[in-house]
Coordinates of C-alpha atoms in Angstrom, one line a residue:
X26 CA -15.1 24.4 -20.6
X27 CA -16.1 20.9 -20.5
X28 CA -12.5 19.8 -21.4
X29 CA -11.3 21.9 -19.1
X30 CA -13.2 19.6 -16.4
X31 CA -12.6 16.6 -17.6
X32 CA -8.8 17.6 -17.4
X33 CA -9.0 18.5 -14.1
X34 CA -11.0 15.5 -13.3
X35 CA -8.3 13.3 -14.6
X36 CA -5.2 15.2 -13.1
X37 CA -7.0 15.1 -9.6
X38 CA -7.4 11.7 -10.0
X39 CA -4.3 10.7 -10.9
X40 CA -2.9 12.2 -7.9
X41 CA -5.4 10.4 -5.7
X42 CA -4.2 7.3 -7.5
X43 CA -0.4 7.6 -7.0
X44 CA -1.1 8.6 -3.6
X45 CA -2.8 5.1 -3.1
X46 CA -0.3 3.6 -4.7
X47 CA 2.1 5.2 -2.0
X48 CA 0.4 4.3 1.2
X49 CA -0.7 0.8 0.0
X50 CA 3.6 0.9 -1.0
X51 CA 4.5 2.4 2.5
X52 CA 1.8 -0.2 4.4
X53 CA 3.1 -3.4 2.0
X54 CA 6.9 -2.5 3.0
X55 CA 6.3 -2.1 6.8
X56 CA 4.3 -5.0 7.3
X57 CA 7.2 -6.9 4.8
X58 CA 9.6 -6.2 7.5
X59 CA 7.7 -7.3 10.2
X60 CA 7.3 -10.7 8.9
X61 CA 11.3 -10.3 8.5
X62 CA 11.8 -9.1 11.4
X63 CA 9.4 -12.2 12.7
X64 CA 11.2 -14.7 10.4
X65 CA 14.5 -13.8 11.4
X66 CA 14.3 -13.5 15.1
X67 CA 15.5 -9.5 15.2
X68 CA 15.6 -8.1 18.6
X69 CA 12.3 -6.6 19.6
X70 CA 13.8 -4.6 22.1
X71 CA 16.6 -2.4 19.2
X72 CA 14.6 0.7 18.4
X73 CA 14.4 0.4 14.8
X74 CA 12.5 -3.1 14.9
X75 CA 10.6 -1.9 18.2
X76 CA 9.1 0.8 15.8
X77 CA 8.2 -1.4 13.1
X78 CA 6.4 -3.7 15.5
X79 CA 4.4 -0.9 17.1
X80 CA 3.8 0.7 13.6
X81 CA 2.3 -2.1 12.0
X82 CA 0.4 -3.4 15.6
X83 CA -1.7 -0.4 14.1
X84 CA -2.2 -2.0 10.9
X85 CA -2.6 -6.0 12.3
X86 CA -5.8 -4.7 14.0
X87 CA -8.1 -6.1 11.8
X88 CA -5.9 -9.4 10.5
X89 CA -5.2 -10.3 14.1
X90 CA -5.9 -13.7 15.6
X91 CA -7.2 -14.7 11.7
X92 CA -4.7 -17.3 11.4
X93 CA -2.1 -18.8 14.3
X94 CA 1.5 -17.7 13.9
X95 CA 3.7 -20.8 12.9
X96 CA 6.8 -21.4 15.2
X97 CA 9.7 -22.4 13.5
X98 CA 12.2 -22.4 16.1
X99 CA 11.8 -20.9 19.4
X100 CA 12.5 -17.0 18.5
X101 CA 11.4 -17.5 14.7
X102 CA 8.1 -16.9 13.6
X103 CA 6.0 -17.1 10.8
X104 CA 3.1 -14.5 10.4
X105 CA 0.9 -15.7 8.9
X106 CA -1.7 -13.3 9.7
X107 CA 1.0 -10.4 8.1
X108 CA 1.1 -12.4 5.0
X109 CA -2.6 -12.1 4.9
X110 CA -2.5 -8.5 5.8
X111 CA 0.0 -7.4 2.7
X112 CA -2.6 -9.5 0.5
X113 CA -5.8 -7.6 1.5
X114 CA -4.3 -4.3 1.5
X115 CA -2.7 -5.5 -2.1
X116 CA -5.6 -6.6 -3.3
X117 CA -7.8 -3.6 -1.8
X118 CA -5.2 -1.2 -3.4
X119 CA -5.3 -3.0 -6.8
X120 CA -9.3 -2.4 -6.6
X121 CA -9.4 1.2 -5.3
X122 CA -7.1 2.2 -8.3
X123 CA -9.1 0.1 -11.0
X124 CA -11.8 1.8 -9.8
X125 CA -10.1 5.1 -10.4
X126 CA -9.6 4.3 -13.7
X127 CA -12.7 3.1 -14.8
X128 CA -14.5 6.4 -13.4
X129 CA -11.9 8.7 -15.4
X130 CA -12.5 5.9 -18.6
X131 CA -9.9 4.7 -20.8
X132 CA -7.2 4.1 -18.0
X133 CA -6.8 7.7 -17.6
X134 CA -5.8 6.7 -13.7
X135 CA -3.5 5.1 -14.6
X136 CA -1.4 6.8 -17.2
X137 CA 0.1 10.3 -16.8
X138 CA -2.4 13.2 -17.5
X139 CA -1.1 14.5 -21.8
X140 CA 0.4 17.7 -21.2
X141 CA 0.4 20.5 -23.7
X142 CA 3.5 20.4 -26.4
X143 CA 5.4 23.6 -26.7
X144 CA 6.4 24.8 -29.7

């Protein structure tokens, strides 16, 4: 019985540990394209880029007005606070998973959960 726990245990938080993996993935890649899109000058108003730049406004919230944004030439921008954004969450997502594995012991977050053989 106790097994069976601890397999369960493991499997749920494996699960919770890719799923991390996935939004600190989905949060790294949007904010990546904002600086991009920031870099590179893309048109704010094409809807693609407009939706990027609203999505990760939401995620800026707490980085914004950390560091100034570095003008390279007039329509290209370096965000610096974004850079510093993708670190944290990196960093925080790095953490969050380490701790997952240390509560499950011997890495067990981080490696698929052994399945059964068949015979």
């Amino acid at each position: 019985m106790v097994l069976q726990t601890k397999e369960v245990f493991v499997q749920r938080s494996y699960i919770i540990t890719r799923m991390v993996d996935f939004f600190v993935g989905l949060v790294m890649l949007i904010l990546g394209l904002r600086i991009l899109f920031r870099l590179f000058g893309a048109n704010p108003s094409a809807g693609f880029v407009d939706w990027i730049y609203d999505t990760s406004d939401v995620i800026m919230a707490p980085f914004r007005g950390i560091f100034p944004s570095a003008t390279i030439e007039p329509g290209n921008v370096l965000d610096v606070s974004a850079l510093f954004a993708v670190l944290v969450y990196a960093v925080l997502g790095f953490l969050l998973t380490s701790f997952l594995a240390s509560v499950t012991g011997d890495s067990a977050a981080d490696d698929r959960p052994a399945r059964k053989k068949r015979k």
